[in-house]
Amino acid sequence: MIVFDLQCAAGHRFEGWFASAEDFAGQRTRGLVSCPSCGGHQVERVPSATRYNAGAVEAPQPKPEKQAEAGKDPFAIAQMLYSRLLDEMLRTSEDVGADFPAEARRIHYKEAPERSIRGLATDREHQELVDEGVPVMRLPVPPRDRMN
């Protein structure tokens, strides 16, 4: 998997995960890549910041038999990748609950420390944040008591 930093014609930045650069190009040509904020299909790769992990612990790799099983079924591969993404997001972000819209604005306007947050926002609140230029993205996160 390769992660590309992307930007739509409206200026929304987001990440996309692809099997290869060719996979990204093919999906973009077929109109399969769209902005999660506005749905726009004019998406371009943008330069990404380099990442340096000083002393970071390597994430545990799935057991070989799980990889072999997933390799046979595209749905299983997607499910495994989504699960990893969700685990990473939950591990590295702060849950601010219903205060999400207000806290996202405070961070955007540099009134609060910059950090990754997650929480709840209504459709209207989400659209208002997007209209203000606050970088937000909706992800379906199942309730903790229903996670496998």
Tab-separated table of C-alpha atoms in Angstrom:
chain	number	residue	atom	x	y	z
A	1	MET	CA	0.000	0.000	0.000
A	2	ILE	CA	1.093	3.521	-0.732
A	3	VAL	CA	-0.456	6.651	0.755
A	4	PHE	CA	-0.697	9.769	-1.411
A	5	ASP	CA	-1.514	13.284	-0.264
A	6	LEU	CA	-4.262	14.544	-2.559
A	7	GLN	CA	-6.071	17.809	-3.190
A	8	CYS	CA	-9.300	18.528	-5.054
A	9	ALA	CA	-9.981	21.551	-7.279
A	10	ALA	CA	-11.742	23.256	-4.323
A	11	GLY	CA	-8.526	23.038	-2.273
A	12	HIS	CA	-9.543	20.274	0.152
A	13	ARG	CA	-6.553	18.121	1.132
A	14	PHE	CA	-6.895	14.453	2.027
A	15	GLU	CA	-5.076	11.120	1.839
A	16	GLY	CA	-5.696	8.229	-0.491
A	17	TRP	CA	-4.416	4.670	-0.137
A	18	PHE	CA	-3.535	2.804	-3.321
A	19	ALA	CA	-1.785	-0.396	-4.343
A	20	SER	CA	0.612	1.589	-6.560
A	21	ALA	CA	1.023	4.855	-8.468
A	22	GLU	CA	-0.467	3.105	-11.499
A	23	ASP	CA	-3.480	2.052	-9.435
A	24	PHE	CA	-4.045	5.686	-8.404
A	25	ALA	CA	-3.753	6.874	-12.021
A	26	GLY	CA	-6.173	4.204	-13.242
A	27	GLN	CA	-8.751	4.948	-10.543
A	28	ARG	CA	-8.504	8.689	-11.177
A	29	THR	CA	-8.947	8.187	-14.943
A	30	ARG	CA	-12.079	6.087	-14.309
A	31	GLY	CA	-13.497	8.765	-11.959
A	32	LEU	CA	-13.219	6.558	-8.879
A	33	VAL	CA	-11.198	9.034	-6.797
A	34	SER	CA	-13.238	11.820	-5.211
A	35	CYS	CA	-12.870	14.386	-2.444
A	36	PRO	CA	-14.440	13.199	0.840
A	37	SER	CA	-15.414	16.794	1.692
A	38	CYS	CA	-17.094	17.982	-1.504
A	39	GLY	CA	-17.239	14.919	-3.762
A	40	GLY	CA	-15.198	16.606	-6.521
A	41	HIS	CA	-13.441	14.317	-8.998
A	42	GLN	CA	-10.699	16.747	-10.087
A	43	VAL	CA	-8.060	15.325	-7.758
A	44	GLU	CA	-4.300	15.790	-7.987
A	45	ARG	CA	-1.375	14.459	-5.983
A	46	VAL	CA	0.359	17.115	-3.892
A	47	PRO	CA	3.768	17.028	-2.206
A	48	SER	CA	3.748	15.287	1.135
A	49	ALA	CA	5.829	15.956	4.191
A	50	THR	CA	8.506	13.398	4.884
A	51	ARG	CA	8.035	11.284	7.952
A	52	TYR	CA	10.808	10.283	10.295
A	53	ASN	CA	10.169	7.788	13.083
A	54	ALA	CA	12.948	8.161	15.602
A	55	GLY	CA	12.852	5.041	17.706
A	56	ALA	CA	9.294	4.187	16.735
A	57	VAL	CA	8.173	0.673	17.514
A	58	GLU	CA	7.276	-1.304	14.428
A	59	ALA	CA	3.595	-2.205	14.265
A	60	PRO	CA	2.885	-5.917	14.646
A	61	GLN	CA	2.312	-7.611	11.315
A	62	PRO	CA	-0.761	-9.789	10.760
A	63	LYS	CA	-0.200	-13.514	11.001
A	64	PRO	CA	0.796	-15.062	7.642
A	65	GLU	CA	-2.347	-17.211	7.499
A	66	LYS	CA	-4.520	-14.074	7.904
A	67	GLN	CA	-2.644	-12.391	5.032
A	68	ALA	CA	-3.070	-15.480	2.866
A	69	GLU	CA	-6.803	-15.560	3.603
A	70	ALA	CA	-7.172	-11.846	2.894
A	71	GLY	CA	-5.180	-12.164	-0.326
A	72	LYS	CA	-7.918	-14.348	-1.791
A	73	ASP	CA	-10.831	-11.996	-1.165
A	74	PRO	CA	-10.877	-8.280	-2.148
A	75	PHE	CA	-13.527	-7.586	0.503
A	76	ALA	CA	-11.318	-9.168	3.187
A	77	ILE	CA	-8.391	-7.013	2.040
A	78	ALA	CA	-10.525	-3.857	2.217
A	79	GLN	CA	-11.846	-4.865	5.633
A	80	MET	CA	-8.325	-5.511	6.944
A	81	LEU	CA	-7.052	-2.167	5.625
A	82	TYR	CA	-10.021	-0.258	7.037
A	83	SER	CA	-9.509	-1.952	10.386
A	84	ARG	CA	-5.849	-0.875	10.425
A	85	LEU	CA	-6.785	2.692	9.444
A	86	LEU	CA	-9.446	2.839	12.139
A	87	ASP	CA	-7.093	1.446	14.804
A	88	GLU	CA	-4.443	4.037	13.902
A	89	MET	CA	-6.961	6.885	13.910
A	90	LEU	CA	-8.367	5.885	17.290
A	91	ARG	CA	-4.870	5.428	18.723
A	92	THR	CA	-3.504	8.776	17.551
A	93	SER	CA	-6.452	11.154	17.978
A	94	GLU	CA	-8.244	12.717	20.925
A	95	ASP	CA	-11.986	12.120	21.309
A	96	VAL	CA	-13.643	15.503	21.956
A	97	GLY	CA	-17.199	14.173	21.531
A	98	ALA	CA	-19.909	16.730	20.800
A	99	ASP	CA	-17.376	19.569	21.217
A	100	PHE	CA	-15.836	18.568	17.876
A	101	PRO	CA	-17.065	21.552	15.768
A	102	ALA	CA	-15.952	24.133	18.344
A	103	GLU	CA	-12.600	22.433	19.009
A	104	ALA	CA	-11.890	21.980	15.276
A	105	ARG	CA	-12.452	25.718	14.797
A	106	ARG	CA	-10.182	26.579	17.760
A	107	ILE	CA	-7.417	24.428	16.290
A	108	HIS	CA	-7.942	25.844	12.777
A	109	TYR	CA	-7.792	29.443	14.020
A	110	LYS	CA	-4.757	28.601	16.224
A	111	GLU	CA	-6.647	29.258	19.470
A	112	ALA	CA	-5.867	25.717	20.692
A	113	PRO	CA	-2.849	23.410	20.249
A	114	GLU	CA	-2.707	21.622	16.907
A	115	ARG	CA	-3.518	17.934	17.246
A	116	SER	CA	-5.627	15.191	15.720
A	117	ILE	CA	-9.137	15.099	17.111
A	118	ARG	CA	-12.289	13.124	16.484
A	119	GLY	CA	-15.848	13.573	17.637
A	120	LEU	CA	-19.418	14.191	16.636
A	121	ALA	CA	-20.893	16.763	14.246
A	122	THR	CA	-24.296	17.050	12.617
A	123	ASP	CA	-24.550	17.275	8.829
A	124	ARG	CA	-25.087	21.029	9.167
A	125	GLU	CA	-22.104	21.504	11.506
A	126	HIS	CA	-19.902	19.463	9.173
A	127	GLN	CA	-20.928	21.544	6.149
A	128	GLU	CA	-20.309	24.795	8.055
A	129	LEU	CA	-16.784	23.611	8.928
A	130	VAL	CA	-16.123	22.696	5.283
A	131	ASP	CA	-17.468	26.097	4.133
A	132	GLU	CA	-15.103	27.839	6.600
A	133	GLY	CA	-12.143	25.910	5.216
A	134	VAL	CA	-11.622	23.838	8.359
A	135	PRO	CA	-10.066	20.530	7.219
A	136	VAL	CA	-12.451	17.789	8.372
A	137	MET	CA	-13.326	14.343	7.098
A	138	ARG	CA	-16.140	12.004	7.974
A	139	LEU	CA	-15.312	8.388	8.676
A	140	PRO	CA	-17.799	5.712	9.641
A	141	VAL	CA	-16.692	4.511	13.068
A	142	PRO	CA	-18.771	1.726	14.602
A	143	PRO	CA	-19.686	2.034	18.288
A	144	ARG	CA	-16.999	0.460	20.501
A	145	ASP	CA	-19.391	-2.192	21.807
A	146	ARG	CA	-20.013	-3.389	18.226
A	147	MET	CA	-16.372	-3.535	17.100
A	148	ASN	CA	-14.834	-6.960	16.461
